[in-house]
Amino acid sequence: IIAIDVSDKALEKAKEVGATDVVNAKTKDARKKVTELTKGMGADVMIDAAGFKATCEDAIHCTRRGGRMVQVGLPIGDQNPIVPMGMIAGKELEIVGSHGCDASDMPKILSLVESGKLDPKKLIERLVTLEQGAKALMDMDFGSPIGMVMITQFTDAPQSKY
């Protein structure tokens, strides 16, 4: 599992949740590093969770022949990625858009949690109120949280015992 990011903090989190290798794209060429780590084959699956022009393009280029590229991150700004259709056809790539998981995936996910292979607590950055959650959503225009921001309280007022 190779994680690519420009944030050392995000890469530390990736290692904590199972990445075997990390690449800081600010200091290293992501395409070259993935090629090196996969011995020239490319990755079986590439997931672009960021949505930037460069991350989408890198994900396509780093996917192995017959592999799958999953676009999760929503496009940011007016910079659209250059999608090399000749490469996609030539490498027989599968390009999939995703905005979450299907309900049919839940039993497998819950099985991973039950077995201890997936610790959802490691994926949560912080717990917030509804008001703080609205601000956290607006703050995403300036940067993404390292983990999930979970709304657990629906008012800033103290919780009643009843």
CSV table of C-alpha atoms in Angstrom, one decimal:
chain,number,residue,atom,x,y,z
A,1,ILE,CA,0.0,0.0,0.0
A,2,ILE,CA,1.6,3.2,-1.2
A,3,ALA,CA,0.3,6.5,0.1
A,4,ILE,CA,1.1,9.8,-1.7
A,5,ASP,CA,0.5,13.2,-0.2
A,6,VAL,CA,2.2,16.6,0.2
A,7,SER,CA,1.7,16.6,4.0
A,8,ASP,CA,4.0,14.7,6.3
A,9,LYS,CA,1.2,14.6,8.9
A,10,ALA,CA,-1.1,12.9,6.4
A,11,LEU,CA,1.7,10.5,5.5
A,12,GLU,CA,2.3,9.6,9.1
A,13,LYS,CA,-1.5,8.9,9.5
A,14,ALA,CA,-1.3,6.7,6.3
A,15,LYS,CA,1.5,4.6,7.9
A,16,GLU,CA,-0.5,4.4,11.1
A,17,VAL,CA,-3.5,2.9,9.3
A,18,GLY,CA,-1.6,0.5,7.1
A,19,ALA,CA,0.5,2.1,4.3
A,20,THR,CA,3.7,0.2,3.7
A,21,ASP,CA,5.3,3.0,1.8
A,22,VAL,CA,4.8,6.7,1.7
A,23,VAL,CA,5.8,9.3,-0.9
A,24,ASN,CA,5.8,13.1,-0.3
A,25,ALA,CA,5.0,14.5,-3.7
A,26,LYS,CA,6.4,17.9,-2.7
A,27,THR,CA,9.9,16.4,-2.5
A,28,LYS,CA,9.7,13.3,-4.8
A,29,ASP,CA,8.3,12.6,-8.2
A,30,ALA,CA,5.2,10.5,-7.4
A,31,ARG,CA,5.1,8.7,-10.8
A,32,LYS,CA,8.8,7.7,-10.6
A,33,LYS,CA,8.5,6.6,-7.0
A,34,VAL,CA,5.5,4.4,-7.7
A,35,THR,CA,7.2,2.9,-10.7
A,36,GLU,CA,10.2,2.1,-8.6
A,37,LEU,CA,8.3,0.7,-5.7
A,38,THR,CA,6.2,-1.6,-8.0
A,39,LYS,CA,9.3,-2.7,-10.0
A,40,GLY,CA,8.0,-1.0,-13.2
A,41,MET,CA,4.6,-2.6,-13.1
A,42,GLY,CA,2.4,0.2,-11.6
A,43,ALA,CA,-0.2,-0.1,-8.9
A,44,ASP,CA,-3.1,-2.5,-9.1
A,45,VAL,CA,-5.4,0.2,-7.8
A,46,MET,CA,-4.8,3.9,-7.6
A,47,ILE,CA,-7.3,6.1,-5.6
A,48,ASP,CA,-7.3,9.9,-6.1
A,49,ALA,CA,-8.8,11.2,-3.0
A,50,ALA,CA,-7.6,14.8,-3.5
A,51,GLY,CA,-9.3,15.8,-6.7
A,52,PHE,CA,-6.5,18.0,-8.1
A,53,LYS,CA,-5.5,18.0,-11.7
A,54,ALA,CA,-2.1,16.7,-11.0
A,55,THR,CA,-3.3,13.9,-8.6
A,56,CYS,CA,-5.8,12.6,-11.1
A,57,GLU,CA,-3.2,12.6,-13.9
A,58,ASP,CA,-0.6,10.9,-11.6
A,59,ALA,CA,-3.1,8.3,-10.6
A,60,ILE,CA,-3.8,7.4,-14.2
A,61,HIS,CA,-0.2,7.2,-15.1
A,62,CYS,CA,0.7,5.1,-12.1
A,63,THR,CA,-1.9,2.4,-12.7
A,64,ARG,CA,-0.6,-0.9,-14.0
A,65,ARG,CA,-1.9,-2.5,-17.2
A,66,GLY,CA,-5.4,-3.9,-16.5
A,67,GLY,CA,-5.6,-1.9,-13.3
A,68,ARG,CA,-8.2,0.3,-11.8
A,69,MET,CA,-8.1,4.0,-11.0
A,70,VAL,CA,-10.8,5.2,-8.6
A,71,GLN,CA,-11.7,8.9,-8.6
A,72,VAL,CA,-13.0,9.9,-5.1
A,73,GLY,CA,-11.8,13.5,-4.8
A,74,LEU,CA,-14.1,16.0,-6.3
A,75,PRO,CA,-12.5,18.4,-8.9
A,76,ILE,CA,-11.2,21.6,-7.3
A,77,GLY,CA,-11.2,24.8,-9.3
A,78,ASP,CA,-11.4,25.1,-13.0
A,79,GLN,CA,-8.2,23.1,-13.8
A,80,ASN,CA,-9.5,19.9,-15.4
A,81,PRO,CA,-7.1,16.9,-15.7
A,82,ILE,CA,-5.8,15.8,-19.0
A,83,VAL,CA,-7.1,12.3,-19.4
A,84,PRO,CA,-4.9,10.4,-21.9
A,85,MET,CA,-7.6,8.2,-23.6
A,86,GLY,CA,-5.0,6.4,-25.7
A,87,MET,CA,-3.1,5.3,-22.6
A,88,ILE,CA,-6.4,4.3,-20.9
A,89,ALA,CA,-7.3,2.1,-23.8
A,90,GLY,CA,-3.8,0.8,-24.4
A,91,LYS,CA,-3.3,-0.2,-20.8
A,92,GLU,CA,-6.9,-1.4,-20.6
A,93,LEU,CA,-7.5,0.6,-17.5
A,94,GLU,CA,-10.8,0.7,-15.6
A,95,ILE,CA,-11.7,4.2,-14.4
A,96,VAL,CA,-14.3,4.3,-11.7
A,97,GLY,CA,-15.9,7.3,-9.9
A,98,SER,CA,-16.8,6.8,-6.3
A,99,HIS,CA,-18.4,8.9,-3.6
A,100,GLY,CA,-18.6,6.4,-0.8
A,101,CYS,CA,-19.4,2.7,-0.3
A,102,ASP,CA,-22.4,0.7,-1.2
A,103,ALA,CA,-24.6,-0.7,1.6
A,104,SER,CA,-23.7,-4.2,0.4
A,105,ASP,CA,-20.1,-3.4,1.5
A,106,MET,CA,-21.1,-2.9,5.2
A,107,PRO,CA,-21.0,-6.6,6.3
A,108,LYS,CA,-17.4,-6.9,5.1
A,109,ILE,CA,-16.4,-3.5,6.7
A,110,LEU,CA,-18.0,-4.6,10.0
A,111,SER,CA,-16.2,-7.9,9.8
A,112,LEU,CA,-12.9,-6.1,9.5
A,113,VAL,CA,-13.8,-3.9,12.5
A,114,GLU,CA,-14.8,-7.0,14.5
A,115,SER,CA,-11.6,-8.9,13.7
A,116,GLY,CA,-9.5,-5.9,14.7
A,117,LYS,CA,-8.1,-5.4,11.2
A,118,LEU,CA,-9.8,-2.0,10.9
A,119,ASP,CA,-9.8,0.4,13.9
A,120,PRO,CA,-12.3,3.1,13.0
A,121,LYS,CA,-11.0,5.3,15.9
A,122,LYS,CA,-7.8,5.7,14.0
A,123,LEU,CA,-9.7,7.4,11.1
A,124,ILE,CA,-11.3,10.1,13.3
A,125,GLU,CA,-9.5,13.4,13.6
A,126,ARG,CA,-11.9,15.1,16.0
A,127,LEU,CA,-15.4,15.1,17.4
A,128,VAL,CA,-17.3,18.4,17.0
A,129,THR,CA,-20.7,19.9,17.6
A,130,LEU,CA,-23.1,20.7,14.7
A,131,GLU,CA,-22.0,24.3,14.7
A,132,GLN,CA,-18.3,23.4,14.7
A,133,GLY,CA,-19.0,20.8,11.9
A,134,ALA,CA,-20.4,23.6,9.7
A,135,LYS,CA,-17.2,25.6,10.3
A,136,ALA,CA,-15.1,22.5,9.6
A,137,LEU,CA,-16.9,22.1,6.3
A,138,MET,CA,-16.2,25.7,5.3
A,139,ASP,CA,-12.6,25.3,6.4
A,140,MET,CA,-12.1,22.6,3.8
A,141,ASP,CA,-11.7,25.4,1.2
A,142,PHE,CA,-8.3,26.0,2.8
A,143,GLY,CA,-7.2,22.5,3.6
A,144,SER,CA,-8.4,19.0,4.4
A,145,PRO,CA,-8.5,17.3,7.8
A,146,ILE,CA,-6.2,14.3,8.2
A,147,GLY,CA,-9.1,12.1,9.3
A,148,MET,CA,-12.8,12.3,9.7
A,149,VAL,CA,-14.5,15.1,11.6
A,150,MET,CA,-17.4,13.5,13.3
A,151,ILE,CA,-20.5,15.5,14.5
A,152,THR,CA,-21.5,14.0,17.9
A,153,GLN,CA,-23.4,16.8,19.5
A,154,PHE,CA,-26.1,18.8,17.8
A,155,THR,CA,-25.9,22.0,20.0
A,156,ASP,CA,-23.2,23.9,21.8
A,157,ALA,CA,-25.5,24.0,24.9
A,158,PRO,CA,-24.6,21.5,27.7
A,159,GLN,CA,-26.3,18.2,27.2
A,160,SER,CA,-29.2,17.3,29.4
A,161,LYS,CA,-29.1,14.1,31.5
A,162,TYR,CA,-32.6,13.2,30.3
